[in-house]
């Protein structure tokens, strides 16, 4: 019996160490693009993606490259994604670069390096945040409302 324990112990230890890697691999699953309608859009020279309704569409946006501002819109204690948000992105001098209606629940924007003010409005409730983007990792903003009303 002891020899069996000594034999199985390394396999159990390796399995435990690899478990987090296996969990992350599920998020890298292939996206079924046949039903995904997310296409890059442009406004005032800014390229953006807006959508994320459904698992495949959300994954397609999350895997998109080249967008340095990632915004997520959610409500309630369960952080349920919501798609009906008005978004305004302004540069540091207050010039509006992007205005979206019925945006989300995910919005990814490709911006020149700089500091930006973002205003997200849902059902009249306003949320504000600032983002400084550069050539490094994308800046992530999460806008949350307490309820669906």
mmCIF file with all atom_site columns, N, CA, C and O in Angstrom, residues 31 36-41 47-64 67 69-75 79-85 87 98 100-109 120 139-143 145:
data_model
loop_
_atom_site.group_PDB
_atom_site.id
_atom_site.type_symbol
_atom_site.label_atom_id
_atom_site.label_alt_id
_atom_site.label_comp_id
_atom_site.label_asym_id
_atom_site.label_entity_id
_atom_site.label_seq_id
_atom_site.pdbx_PDB_ins_code
_atom_site.Cartn_x
_atom_site.Cartn_y
_atom_site.Cartn_z
_atom_site.occupancy
_atom_site.B_iso_or_equiv
_atom_site.pdbx_formal_charge
_atom_site.auth_seq_id
_atom_site.auth_comp_id
_atom_site.auth_asym_id
_atom_site.auth_atom_id
_atom_site.pdbx_PDB_model_num
ATOM 1   N N  . UNK A 1 31  ? -13.705 30.803 -30.438 1.00 0.00 ? 31  UNK A N  1
ATOM 2   C CA . UNK A 1 31  ? -14.934 31.571 -30.569 1.00 0.00 ? 31  UNK A CA 1
ATOM 3   C C  . UNK A 1 31  ? -15.638 31.133 -31.835 1.00 0.00 ? 31  UNK A C  1
ATOM 4   O O  . UNK A 1 31  ? -15.032 31.063 -32.905 1.00 0.00 ? 31  UNK A O  1
ATOM 5   N N  . UNK A 1 36  ? -21.400 35.780 -34.472 1.00 0.00 ? 36  UNK A N  1
ATOM 6   C CA . UNK A 1 36  ? -20.870 36.988 -33.851 1.00 0.00 ? 36  UNK A CA 1
ATOM 7   C C  . UNK A 1 36  ? -20.919 38.137 -34.851 1.00 0.00 ? 36  UNK A C  1
ATOM 8   O O  . UNK A 1 36  ? -20.392 38.038 -35.949 1.00 0.00 ? 36  UNK A O  1
ATOM 9   N N  . UNK A 1 37  ? -21.562 39.232 -34.440 1.00 0.00 ? 37  UNK A N  1
ATOM 10  C CA . UNK A 1 37  ? -21.740 40.380 -35.321 1.00 0.00 ? 37  UNK A CA 1
ATOM 11  C C  . UNK A 1 37  ? -20.893 41.583 -34.910 1.00 0.00 ? 37  UNK A C  1
ATOM 12  O O  . UNK A 1 37  ? -21.208 42.695 -35.285 1.00 0.00 ? 37  UNK A O  1
ATOM 13  N N  . UNK A 1 38  ? -19.857 41.385 -34.117 1.00 0.00 ? 38  UNK A N  1
ATOM 14  C CA . UNK A 1 38  ? -19.032 42.497 -33.651 1.00 0.00 ? 38  UNK A CA 1
ATOM 15  C C  . UNK A 1 38  ? -18.043 42.896 -34.738 1.00 0.00 ? 38  UNK A C  1
ATOM 16  O O  . UNK A 1 38  ? -17.212 42.091 -35.149 1.00 0.00 ? 38  UNK A O  1
ATOM 17  N N  . UNK A 1 39  ? -18.173 44.110 -35.203 1.00 0.00 ? 39  UNK A N  1
ATOM 18  C CA . UNK A 1 39  ? -17.279 44.632 -36.231 1.00 0.00 ? 39  UNK A CA 1
ATOM 19  C C  . UNK A 1 39  ? -16.677 45.937 -35.729 1.00 0.00 ? 39  UNK A C  1
ATOM 20  O O  . UNK A 1 39  ? -17.372 46.728 -35.086 1.00 0.00 ? 39  UNK A O  1
ATOM 21  N N  . UNK A 1 40  ? -15.405 46.191 -36.020 1.00 0.00 ? 40  UNK A N  1
ATOM 22  C CA . UNK A 1 40  ? -14.812 47.470 -35.639 1.00 0.00 ? 40  UNK A CA 1
ATOM 23  C C  . UNK A 1 40  ? -15.577 48.615 -36.306 1.00 0.00 ? 40  UNK A C  1
ATOM 24  O O  . UNK A 1 40  ? -15.930 48.548 -37.471 1.00 0.00 ? 40  UNK A O  1
ATOM 25  N N  . UNK A 1 41  ? -15.848 49.652 -35.520 1.00 0.00 ? 41  UNK A N  1
ATOM 26  C CA . UNK A 1 41  ? -16.533 50.840 -36.003 1.00 0.00 ? 41  UNK A CA 1
ATOM 27  C C  . UNK A 1 41  ? -15.585 52.027 -35.839 1.00 0.00 ? 41  UNK A C  1
ATOM 28  O O  . UNK A 1 41  ? -14.612 51.941 -35.089 1.00 0.00 ? 41  UNK A O  1
ATOM 29  N N  . UNK A 1 47  ? -11.270 54.111 -33.508 1.00 0.00 ? 47  UNK A N  1
ATOM 30  C CA . UNK A 1 47  ? -11.801 52.781 -33.786 1.00 0.00 ? 47  UNK A CA 1
ATOM 31  C C  . UNK A 1 47  ? -12.267 52.167 -32.469 1.00 0.00 ? 47  UNK A C  1
ATOM 32  O O  . UNK A 1 47  ? -11.583 52.273 -31.449 1.00 0.00 ? 47  UNK A O  1
ATOM 33  N N  . UNK A 1 48  ? -13.445 51.527 -32.510 1.00 0.00 ? 48  UNK A N  1
ATOM 34  C CA . UNK A 1 48  ? -13.982 50.932 -31.293 1.00 0.00 ? 48  UNK A CA 1
ATOM 35  C C  . UNK A 1 48  ? -14.810 49.690 -31.612 1.00 0.00 ? 48  UNK A C  1
ATOM 36  O O  . UNK A 1 48  ? -15.239 49.475 -32.747 1.00 0.00 ? 48  UNK A O  1
ATOM 37  N N  . UNK A 1 49  ? -15.017 48.882 -30.577 1.00 0.00 ? 49  UNK A N  1
ATOM 38  C CA . UNK A 1 49  ? -15.913 47.729 -30.611 1.00 0.00 ? 49  UNK A CA 1
ATOM 39  C C  . UNK A 1 49  ? -16.938 47.937 -29.513 1.00 0.00 ? 49  UNK A C  1
ATOM 40  O O  . UNK A 1 49  ? -16.590 48.394 -28.421 1.00 0.00 ? 49  UNK A O  1
ATOM 41  N N  . UNK A 1 50  ? -18.178 47.593 -29.781 1.00 0.00 ? 50  UNK A N  1
ATOM 42  C CA . UNK A 1 50  ? -19.218 47.668 -28.761 1.00 0.00 ? 50  UNK A CA 1
ATOM 43  C C  . UNK A 1 50  ? -20.107 46.444 -28.912 1.00 0.00 ? 50  UNK A C  1
ATOM 44  O O  . UNK A 1 50  ? -20.528 46.111 -30.017 1.00 0.00 ? 50  UNK A O  1
ATOM 45  N N  . UNK A 1 51  ? -20.363 45.778 -27.816 1.00 0.00 ? 51  UNK A N  1
ATOM 46  C CA . UNK A 1 51  ? -21.204 44.585 -27.831 1.00 0.00 ? 51  UNK A CA 1
ATOM 47  C C  . UNK A 1 51  ? -20.872 43.709 -26.651 1.00 0.00 ? 51  UNK A C  1
ATOM 48  O O  . UNK A 1 51  ? -20.481 44.198 -25.601 1.00 0.00 ? 51  UNK A O  1
ATOM 49  N N  . UNK A 1 52  ? -21.033 42.415 -26.858 1.00 0.00 ? 52  UNK A N  1
ATOM 50  C CA . UNK A 1 52  ? -20.716 41.470 -25.803 1.00 0.00 ? 52  UNK A CA 1
ATOM 51  C C  . UNK A 1 52  ? -21.939 40.774 -25.246 1.00 0.00 ? 52  UNK A C  1
ATOM 52  O O  . UNK A 1 52  ? -21.900 40.213 -24.157 1.00 0.00 ? 52  UNK A O  1
ATOM 53  N N  . UNK A 1 53  ? -23.025 40.819 -26.008 1.00 0.00 ? 53  UNK A N  1
ATOM 54  C CA . UNK A 1 53  ? -24.215 40.097 -25.581 1.00 0.00 ? 53  UNK A CA 1
ATOM 55  C C  . UNK A 1 53  ? -24.042 38.655 -26.037 1.00 0.00 ? 53  UNK A C  1
ATOM 56  O O  . UNK A 1 53  ? -23.837 38.393 -27.211 1.00 0.00 ? 53  UNK A O  1
ATOM 57  N N  . UNK A 1 54  ? -24.090 37.771 -25.099 1.00 0.00 ? 54  UNK A N  1
ATOM 58  C CA . UNK A 1 54  ? -23.839 36.359 -25.402 1.00 0.00 ? 54  UNK A CA 1
ATOM 59  C C  . UNK A 1 54  ? -22.374 36.028 -25.207 1.00 0.00 ? 54  UNK A C  1
ATOM 60  O O  . UNK A 1 54  ? -21.496 36.884 -25.327 1.00 0.00 ? 54  UNK A O  1
ATOM 61  N N  . UNK A 1 55  ? -22.127 34.776 -24.891 1.00 0.00 ? 55  UNK A N  1
ATOM 62  C CA . UNK A 1 55  ? -20.770 34.333 -24.561 1.00 0.00 ? 55  UNK A CA 1
ATOM 63  C C  . UNK A 1 55  ? -19.793 34.475 -25.721 1.00 0.00 ? 55  UNK A C  1
ATOM 64  O O  . UNK A 1 55  ? -18.676 34.941 -25.541 1.00 0.00 ? 55  UNK A O  1
ATOM 65  N N  . UNK A 1 56  ? -20.206 34.071 -26.925 1.00 0.00 ? 56  UNK A N  1
ATOM 66  C CA . UNK A 1 56  ? -19.301 34.133 -28.072 1.00 0.00 ? 56  UNK A CA 1
ATOM 67  C C  . UNK A 1 56  ? -18.946 35.571 -28.424 1.00 0.00 ? 56  UNK A C  1
ATOM 68  O O  . UNK A 1 56  ? -17.794 35.885 -28.713 1.00 0.00 ? 56  UNK A O  1
ATOM 69  N N  . UNK A 1 57  ? -19.934 36.451 -28.398 1.00 0.00 ? 57  UNK A N  1
ATOM 70  C CA . UNK A 1 57  ? -19.671 37.856 -28.724 1.00 0.00 ? 57  UNK A CA 1
ATOM 71  C C  . UNK A 1 57  ? -18.771 38.494 -27.669 1.00 0.00 ? 57  UNK A C  1
ATOM 72  O O  . UNK A 1 57  ? -17.841 39.226 -28.008 1.00 0.00 ? 57  UNK A O  1
ATOM 73  N N  . UNK A 1 58  ? -19.020 38.208 -26.399 1.00 0.00 ? 58  UNK A N  1
ATOM 74  C CA . UNK A 1 58  ? -18.178 38.748 -25.331 1.00 0.00 ? 58  UNK A CA 1
ATOM 75  C C  . UNK A 1 58  ? -16.742 38.249 -25.483 1.00 0.00 ? 58  UNK A C  1
ATOM 76  O O  . UNK A 1 58  ? -15.790 39.021 -25.376 1.00 0.00 ? 58  UNK A O  1
ATOM 77  N N  . UNK A 1 59  ? -16.587 36.946 -25.761 1.00 0.00 ? 59  UNK A N  1
ATOM 78  C CA . UNK A 1 59  ? -15.246 36.384 -25.927 1.00 0.00 ? 59  UNK A CA 1
ATOM 79  C C  . UNK A 1 59  ? -14.542 36.983 -27.139 1.00 0.00 ? 59  UNK A C  1
ATOM 80  O O  . UNK A 1 59  ? -13.338 37.229 -27.107 1.00 0.00 ? 59  UNK A O  1
ATOM 81  N N  . UNK A 1 60  ? -15.291 37.215 -28.222 1.00 0.00 ? 60  UNK A N  1
ATOM 82  C CA . UNK A 1 60  ? -14.692 37.802 -29.424 1.00 0.00 ? 60  UNK A CA 1
ATOM 83  C C  . UNK A 1 60  ? -14.139 39.187 -29.118 1.00 0.00 ? 60  UNK A C  1
ATOM 84  O O  . UNK A 1 60  ? -13.029 39.541 -29.542 1.00 0.00 ? 60  UNK A O  1
ATOM 85  N N  . UNK A 1 61  ? -14.884 39.990 -28.363 1.00 0.00 ? 61  UNK A N  1
ATOM 86  C CA . UNK A 1 61  ? -14.405 41.322 -28.009 1.00 0.00 ? 61  UNK A CA 1
ATOM 87  C C  . UNK A 1 61  ? -13.214 41.215 -27.063 1.00 0.00 ? 61  UNK A C  1
ATOM 88  O O  . UNK A 1 61  ? -12.207 41.908 -27.234 1.00 0.00 ? 61  UNK A O  1
ATOM 89  N N  . UNK A 1 62  ? -13.310 40.352 -26.063 1.00 0.00 ? 62  UNK A N  1
ATOM 90  C CA . UNK A 1 62  ? -12.227 40.210 -25.088 1.00 0.00 ? 62  UNK A CA 1
ATOM 91  C C  . UNK A 1 62  ? -10.925 39.749 -25.730 1.00 0.00 ? 62  UNK A C  1
ATOM 92  O O  . UNK A 1 62  ? -9.846  40.035 -25.224 1.00 0.00 ? 62  UNK A O  1
ATOM 93  N N  . UNK A 1 63  ? -11.007 39.045 -26.853 1.00 0.00 ? 63  UNK A N  1
ATOM 94  C CA . UNK A 1 63  ? -9.797  38.559 -27.525 1.00 0.00 ? 63  UNK A CA 1
ATOM 95  C C  . UNK A 1 63  ? -9.281  39.544 -28.571 1.00 0.00 ? 63  UNK A C  1
ATOM 96  O O  . UNK A 1 63  ? -8.228  39.315 -29.159 1.00 0.00 ? 63  UNK A O  1
ATOM 97  N N  . UNK A 1 64  ? -10.003 40.641 -28.800 1.00 0.00 ? 64  UNK A N  1
ATOM 98  C CA . UNK A 1 64  ? -9.583  41.631 -29.795 1.00 0.00 ? 64  UNK A CA 1
ATOM 99  C C  . UNK A 1 64  ? -8.282  42.305 -29.358 1.00 0.00 ? 64  UNK A C  1
ATOM 100 O O  . UNK A 1 64  ? -8.090  42.608 -28.182 1.00 0.00 ? 64  UNK A O  1
ATOM 101 N N  . UNK A 1 67  ? -6.733  47.469 -28.775 1.00 0.00 ? 67  UNK A N  1
ATOM 102 C CA . UNK A 1 67  ? -7.606  48.438 -28.113 1.00 0.00 ? 67  UNK A CA 1
ATOM 103 C C  . UNK A 1 67  ? -7.042  48.711 -26.724 1.00 0.00 ? 67  UNK A C  1
ATOM 104 O O  . UNK A 1 67  ? -6.890  47.802 -25.919 1.00 0.00 ? 67  UNK A O  1
ATOM 105 N N  . UNK A 1 69  ? -8.271  50.962 -24.356 1.00 0.00 ? 69  UNK A N  1
ATOM 106 C CA . UNK A 1 69  ? -9.240  51.303 -23.314 1.00 0.00 ? 69  UNK A CA 1
ATOM 107 C C  . UNK A 1 69  ? -10.357 50.271 -23.369 1.00 0.00 ? 69  UNK A C  1
ATOM 108 O O  . UNK A 1 69  ? -11.039 50.130 -24.383 1.00 0.00 ? 69  UNK A O  1
ATOM 109 N N  . UNK A 1 70  ? -10.523 49.531 -22.276 1.00 0.00 ? 70  UNK A N  1
ATOM 110 C CA . UNK A 1 70  ? -11.546 48.489 -22.180 1.00 0.00 ? 70  UNK A CA 1
ATOM 111 C C  . UNK A 1 70  ? -12.562 48.923 -21.132 1.00 0.00 ? 70  UNK A C  1
ATOM 112 O O  . UNK A 1 70  ? -12.202 49.145 -19.982 1.00 0.00 ? 70  UNK A O  1
ATOM 113 N N  . UNK A 1 71  ? -13.829 49.038 -21.524 1.00 0.00 ? 71  UNK A N  1
ATOM 114 C CA . UNK A 1 71  ? -14.881 49.431 -20.591 1.00 0.00 ? 71  UNK A CA 1
ATOM 115 C C  . UNK A 1 71  ? -15.902 48.306 -20.466 1.00 0.00 ? 71  UNK A C  1
ATOM 116 O O  . UNK A 1 71  ? -16.254 47.666 -21.452 1.00 0.00 ? 71  UNK A O  1
ATOM 117 N N  . UNK A 1 72  ? -16.366 48.091 -19.235 1.00 0.00 ? 72  UNK A N  1
ATOM 118 C CA . UNK A 1 72  ? -17.385 47.095 -18.945 1.00 0.00 ? 72  UNK A CA 1
ATOM 119 C C  . UNK A 1 72  ? -18.503 47.782 -18.176 1.00 0.00 ? 72  UNK A C  1
ATOM 120 O O  . UNK A 1 72  ? -18.240 48.577 -17.271 1.00 0.00 ? 72  UNK A O  1
ATOM 121 N N  . UNK A 1 73  ? -19.766 47.454 -18.526 1.00 0.00 ? 73  UNK A N  1
ATOM 122 C CA . UNK A 1 73  ? -20.930 48.037 -17.876 1.00 0.00 ? 73  UNK A CA 1
ATOM 123 C C  . UNK A 1 73  ? -21.738 46.926 -17.224 1.00 0.00 ? 73  UNK A C  1
ATOM 124 O O  . UNK A 1 73  ? -22.077 45.934 -17.878 1.00 0.00 ? 73  UNK A O  1
ATOM 125 N N  . UNK A 1 74  ? -22.047 47.097 -15.929 1.00 0.00 ? 74  UNK A N  1
ATOM 126 C CA . UNK A 1 74  ? -22.746 46.049 -15.183 1.00 0.00 ? 74  UNK A CA 1
ATOM 127 C C  . UNK A 1 74  ? -23.695 46.655 -14.163 1.00 0.00 ? 74  UNK A C  1
ATOM 128 O O  . UNK A 1 74  ? -23.556 47.820 -13.770 1.00 0.00 ? 74  UNK A O  1
ATOM 129 N N  . UNK A 1 75  ? -24.672 45.819 -13.737 1.00 0.00 ? 75  UNK A N  1
ATOM 130 C CA . UNK A 1 75  ? -25.625 46.248 -12.710 1.00 0.00 ? 75  UNK A CA 1
ATOM 131 C C  . UNK A 1 75  ? -25.762 45.183 -11.637 1.00 0.00 ? 75  UNK A C  1
ATOM 132 O O  . UNK A 1 75  ? -25.468 44.010 -11.857 1.00 0.00 ? 75  UNK A O  1
ATOM 133 N N  . UNK A 1 79  ? -23.390 41.632 -10.736 1.00 0.00 ? 79  UNK A N  1
ATOM 134 C CA . UNK A 1 79  ? -22.595 42.253 -11.811 1.00 0.00 ? 79  UNK A CA 1
ATOM 135 C C  . UNK A 1 79  ? -23.035 41.788 -13.193 1.00 0.00 ? 79  UNK A C  1
ATOM 136 O O  . UNK A 1 79  ? -22.231 41.422 -14.035 1.00 0.00 ? 79  UNK A O  1
ATOM 137 N N  . UNK A 1 80  ? -24.317 41.832 -13.423 1.00 0.00 ? 80  UNK A N  1
ATOM 138 C CA . UNK A 1 80  ? -24.899 41.425 -14.703 1.00 0.00 ? 80  UNK A CA 1
ATOM 139 C C  . UNK A 1 80  ? -24.545 42.458 -15.768 1.00 0.00 ? 80  UNK A C  1
ATOM 140 O O  . UNK A 1 80  ? -24.731 43.659 -15.585 1.00 0.00 ? 80  UNK A O  1
ATOM 141 N N  . UNK A 1 81  ? -24.024 41.985 -16.901 1.00 0.00 ? 81  UNK A N  1
ATOM 142 C CA . UNK A 1 81  ? -23.691 42.878 -18.013 1.00 0.00 ? 81  UNK A CA 1
ATOM 143 C C  . UNK A 1 81  ? -24.949 43.588 -18.518 1.00 0.00 ? 81  UNK A C  1
ATOM 144 O O  . UNK A 1 81  ? -26.010 42.980 -18.608 1.00 0.00 ? 81  UNK A O  1
ATOM 145 N N  . UNK A 1 82  ? -24.809 44.876 -18.854 1.00 0.00 ? 82  UNK A N  1
ATOM 146 C CA . UNK A 1 82  ? -25.908 45.640 -19.441 1.00 0.00 ? 82  UNK A CA 1
ATOM 147 C C  . UNK A 1 82  ? -25.447 46.336 -20.720 1.00 0.00 ? 82  UNK A C  1
ATOM 148 O O  . UNK A 1 82  ? -24.339 46.864 -20.788 1.00 0.00 ? 82  UNK A O  1
ATOM 149 N N  . UNK A 1 83  ? -26.313 46.329 -21.749 1.00 0.00 ? 83  UNK A N  1
ATOM 150 C CA . UNK A 1 83  ? -25.917 46.865 -23.051 1.00 0.00 ? 83  UNK A CA 1
ATOM 151 C C  . UNK A 1 83  ? -26.449 48.252 -23.378 1.00 0.00 ? 83  UNK A C  1
ATOM 152 O O  . UNK A 1 83  ? -26.172 48.772 -24.435 1.00 0.00 ? 83  UNK A O  1
ATOM 153 N N  . UNK A 1 84  ? -27.217 48.865 -22.515 1.00 0.00 ? 84  UNK A N  1
ATOM 154 C CA . UNK A 1 84  ? -27.912 50.097 -22.879 1.00 0.00 ? 84  UNK A CA 1
ATOM 155 C C  . UNK A 1 84  ? -27.320 51.331 -22.209 1.00 0.00 ? 84  UNK A C  1
ATOM 156 O O  . UNK A 1 84  ? -27.983 52.023 -21.457 1.00 0.00 ? 84  UNK A O  1
ATOM 157 N N  . UNK A 1 85  ? -26.070 51.608 -22.505 1.00 0.00 ? 85  UNK A N  1
ATOM 158 C CA . UNK A 1 85  ? -25.346 52.693 -21.852 1.00 0.00 ? 85  UNK A CA 1
ATOM 159 C C  . UNK A 1 85  ? -24.953 53.754 -22.879 1.00 0.00 ? 85  UNK A C  1
ATOM 160 O O  . UNK A 1 85  ? -24.572 53.429 -24.001 1.00 0.00 ? 85  UNK A O  1
ATOM 161 N N  . UNK A 1 87  ? -22.221 56.508 -23.742 1.00 0.00 ? 87  UNK A N  1
ATOM 162 C CA . UNK A 1 87  ? -20.808 56.700 -23.385 1.00 0.00 ? 87  UNK A CA 1
ATOM 163 C C  . UNK A 1 87  ? -20.246 57.904 -24.128 1.00 0.00 ? 87  UNK A C  1
ATOM 164 O O  . UNK A 1 87  ? -20.478 58.063 -25.325 1.00 0.00 ? 87  UNK A O  1
ATOM 165 N N  . UNK A 1 98  ? -15.629 60.599 -28.805 1.00 0.00 ? 98  UNK A N  1
ATOM 166 C CA . UNK A 1 98  ? -16.487 59.455 -29.081 1.00 0.00 ? 98  UNK A CA 1
ATOM 167 C C  . UNK A 1 98  ? -17.771 59.604 -28.281 1.00 0.00 ? 98  UNK A C  1
ATOM 168 O O  . UNK A 1 98  ? -17.737 59.896 -27.088 1.00 0.00 ? 98  UNK A O  1
ATOM 169 N N  . UNK A 1 100 ? -21.372 57.353 -27.884 1.00 0.00 ? 100 UNK A N  1
ATOM 170 C CA . UNK A 1 100 ? -22.090 56.133 -28.251 1.00 0.00 ? 100 UNK A CA 1
ATOM 171 C C  . UNK A 1 100 ? -23.416 56.059 -27.493 1.00 0.00 ? 100 UNK A C  1
ATOM 172 O O  . UNK A 1 100 ? -23.474 56.409 -26.318 1.00 0.00 ? 100 UNK A O  1
ATOM 173 N N  . UNK A 1 101 ? -24.449 55.591 -28.170 1.00 0.00 ? 101 UNK A N  1
ATOM 174 C CA . UNK A 1 101 ? -25.741 55.318 -27.540 1.00 0.00 ? 101 UNK A CA 1
ATOM 175 C C  . UNK A 1 101 ? -25.959 53.821 -27.564 1.00 0.00 ? 101 UNK A C  1
ATOM 176 O O  . UNK A 1 101 ? -25.535 53.138 -28.496 1.00 0.00 ? 101 UNK A O  1
ATOM 177 N N  . UNK A 1 102 ? -26.651 53.311 -26.564 1.00 0.00 ? 102 UNK A N  1
ATOM 178 C CA . UNK A 1 102 ? -26.930 51.875 -26.458 1.00 0.00 ? 102 UNK A CA 1
ATOM 179 C C  . UNK A 1 102 ? -25.658 51.047 -26.599 1.00 0.00 ? 102 UNK A C  1
ATOM 180 O O  . UNK A 1 102 ? -25.626 50.037 -27.301 1.00 0.00 ? 102 UNK A O  1
ATOM 181 N N  . UNK A 1 103 ? -24.614 51.475 -25.934 1.00 0.00 ? 103 UNK A N  1
ATOM 182 C CA . UNK A 1 103 ? -23.317 50.801 -26.013 1.00 0.00 ? 103 UNK A CA 1
ATOM 183 C C  . UNK A 1 103 ? -23.230 49.694 -24.975 1.00 0.00 ? 103 UNK A C  1
ATOM 184 O O  . UNK A 1 103 ? -23.936 49.677 -23.982 1.00 0.00 ? 103 UNK A O  1
ATOM 185 N N  . UNK A 1 104 ? -22.310 48.790 -25.222 1.00 0.00 ? 104 UNK A N  1
ATOM 186 C CA . UNK A 1 104 ? -21.970 47.773 -24.248 1.00 0.00 ? 104 UNK A CA 1
ATOM 187 C C  . UNK A 1 104 ? -22.647 46.454 -24.504 1.00 0.00 ? 104 UNK A C  1
ATOM 188 O O  . UNK A 1 104 ? -23.267 46.253 -25.531 1.00 0.00 ? 104 UNK A O  1
ATOM 189 N N  . UNK A 1 105 ? -22.451 45.580 -23.552 1.00 0.00 ? 105 UNK A N  1
ATOM 190 C CA . UNK A 1 105 ? -21.884 45.748 -22.221 1.00 0.00 ? 105 UNK A CA 1
ATOM 191 C C  . UNK A 1 105 ? -20.364 45.888 -22.190 1.00 0.00 ? 105 UNK A C  1
ATOM 192 O O  . UNK A 1 105 ? -19.788 46.266 -21.190 1.00 0.00 ? 105 UNK A O  1
ATOM 193 N N  . UNK A 1 106 ? -19.715 45.612 -23.331 1.00 0.00 ? 106 UNK A N  1
ATOM 194 C CA . UNK A 1 106 ? -18.270 45.820 -23.437 1.00 0.00 ? 106 UNK A CA 1
ATOM 195 C C  . UNK A 1 106 ? -18.010 46.841 -24.528 1.00 0.00 ? 106 UNK A C  1
ATOM 196 O O  . UNK A 1 106 ? -18.616 46.777 -25.596 1.00 0.00 ? 106 UNK A O  1
ATOM 197 N N  . UNK A 1 107 ? -17.127 47.789 -24.254 1.00 0.00 ? 107 UNK A N  1
ATOM 198 C CA . UNK A 1 107 ? -16.692 48.748 -25.266 1.00 0.00 ? 107 UNK A CA 1
ATOM 199 C C  . UNK A 1 107 ? -15.174 48.817 -25.197 1.00 0.00 ? 107 UNK A C  1
ATOM 200 O O  . UNK A 1 107 ? -14.607 49.083 -24.134 1.00 0.00 ? 107 UNK A O  1
ATOM 201 N N  . UNK A 1 108 ? -14.539 48.535 -26.321 1.00 0.00 ? 108 UNK A N  1
ATOM 202 C CA . UNK A 1 108 ? -13.084 48.628 -26.430 1.00 0.00 ? 108 UNK A CA 1
ATOM 203 C C  . UNK A 1 108 ? -12.778 49.742 -27.425 1.00 0.00 ? 108 UNK A C  1
ATOM 204 O O  . UNK A 1 108 ? -13.376 49.778 -28.510 1.00 0.00 ? 108 UNK A O  1
ATOM 205 N N  . UNK A 1 109 ? -11.853 50.635 -27.059 1.00 0.00 ? 109 UNK A N  1
ATOM 206 C CA . UNK A 1 109 ? -11.528 51.780 -27.897 1.00 0.00 ? 109 UNK A CA 1
ATOM 207 C C  . UNK A 1 109 ? -10.029 51.835 -28.126 1.00 0.00 ? 109 UNK A C  1
ATOM 208 O O  . UNK A 1 109 ? -9.234  51.556 -27.228 1.00 0.00 ? 109 UNK A O  1
ATOM 209 N N  . UNK A 1 120 ? -20.304 57.609 -18.445 1.00 0.00 ? 120 UNK A N  1
ATOM 210 C CA . UNK A 1 120 ? -21.225 56.535 -18.809 1.00 0.00 ? 120 UNK A CA 1
ATOM 211 C C  . UNK A 1 120 ? -22.560 56.826 -18.120 1.00 0.00 ? 120 UNK A C  1
ATOM 212 O O  . UNK A 1 120 ? -22.607 57.055 -16.914 1.00 0.00 ? 120 UNK A O  1
ATOM 213 N N  . UNK A 1 139 ? -5.974  49.967 -20.457 1.00 0.00 ? 139 UNK A N  1
ATOM 214 C CA . UNK A 1 139 ? -6.572  50.489 -19.231 1.00 0.00 ? 139 UNK A CA 1
ATOM 215 C C  . UNK A 1 139 ? -7.999  49.961 -19.163 1.00 0.00 ? 139 UNK A C  1
ATOM 216 O O  . UNK A 1 139 ? -8.742  50.047 -20.136 1.00 0.00 ? 139 UNK A O  1
ATOM 217 N N  . UNK A 1 140 ? -8.390  49.407 -18.023 1.00 0.00 ? 140 UNK A N  1
ATOM 218 C CA . UNK A 1 140 ? -9.712  48.811 -17.869 1.00 0.00 ? 140 UNK A CA 1
ATOM 219 C C  . UNK A 1 140 ? -10.547 49.641 -16.908 1.00 0.00 ? 140 UNK A C  1
ATOM 220 O O  . UNK A 1 140 ? -10.115 49.934 -15.799 1.00 0.00 ? 140 UNK A O  1
ATOM 221 N N  . UNK A 1 141 ? -11.755 49.997 -17.352 1.00 0.00 ? 141 UNK A N  1
ATOM 222 C CA . UNK A 1 141 ? -12.699 50.725 -16.518 1.00 0.00 ? 141 UNK A CA 1
ATOM 223 C C  . UNK A 1 141 ? -13.968 49.888 -16.384 1.00 0.00 ? 141 UNK A C  1
ATOM 224 O O  . UNK A 1 141 ? -14.460 49.337 -17.369 1.00 0.00 ? 141 UNK A O  1
ATOM 225 N N  . UNK A 1 142 ? -14.490 49.813 -15.165 1.00 0.00 ? 142 UNK A N  1
ATOM 226 C CA . UNK A 1 142 ? -15.744 49.115 -14.929 1.00 0.00 ? 142 UNK A CA 1
ATOM 227 C C  . UNK A 1 142 ? -16.730 50.138 -14.363 1.00 0.00 ? 142 UNK A C  1
ATOM 228 O O  . UNK A 1 142 ? -16.453 50.801 -13.376 1.00 0.00 ? 142 UNK A O  1
ATOM 229 N N  . UNK A 1 143 ? -17.873 50.258 -15.038 1.00 0.00 ? 143 UNK A N  1
ATOM 230 C CA . UNK A 1 143 ? -18.937 51.145 -14.585 1.00 0.00 ? 143 UNK A CA 1
ATOM 231 C C  . UNK A 1 143 ? -20.068 50.276 -14.048 1.00 0.00 ? 143 UNK A C  1
ATOM 232 O O  . UNK A 1 143 ? -20.532 49.367 -14.736 1.00 0.00 ? 143 UNK A O  1
ATOM 233 N N  . UNK A 1 145 ? -23.843 50.055 -11.861 1.00 0.00 ? 145 UNK A N  1
ATOM 234 C CA . UNK A 1 145 ? -25.047 50.652 -11.311 1.00 0.00 ? 145 UNK A CA 1
ATOM 235 C C  . UNK A 1 145 ? -25.670 49.650 -10.364 1.00 0.00 ? 145 UNK A C  1
ATOM 236 O O  . UNK A 1 145 ? -25.570 48.441 -10.569 1.00 0.00 ? 145 UNK A O  1
#
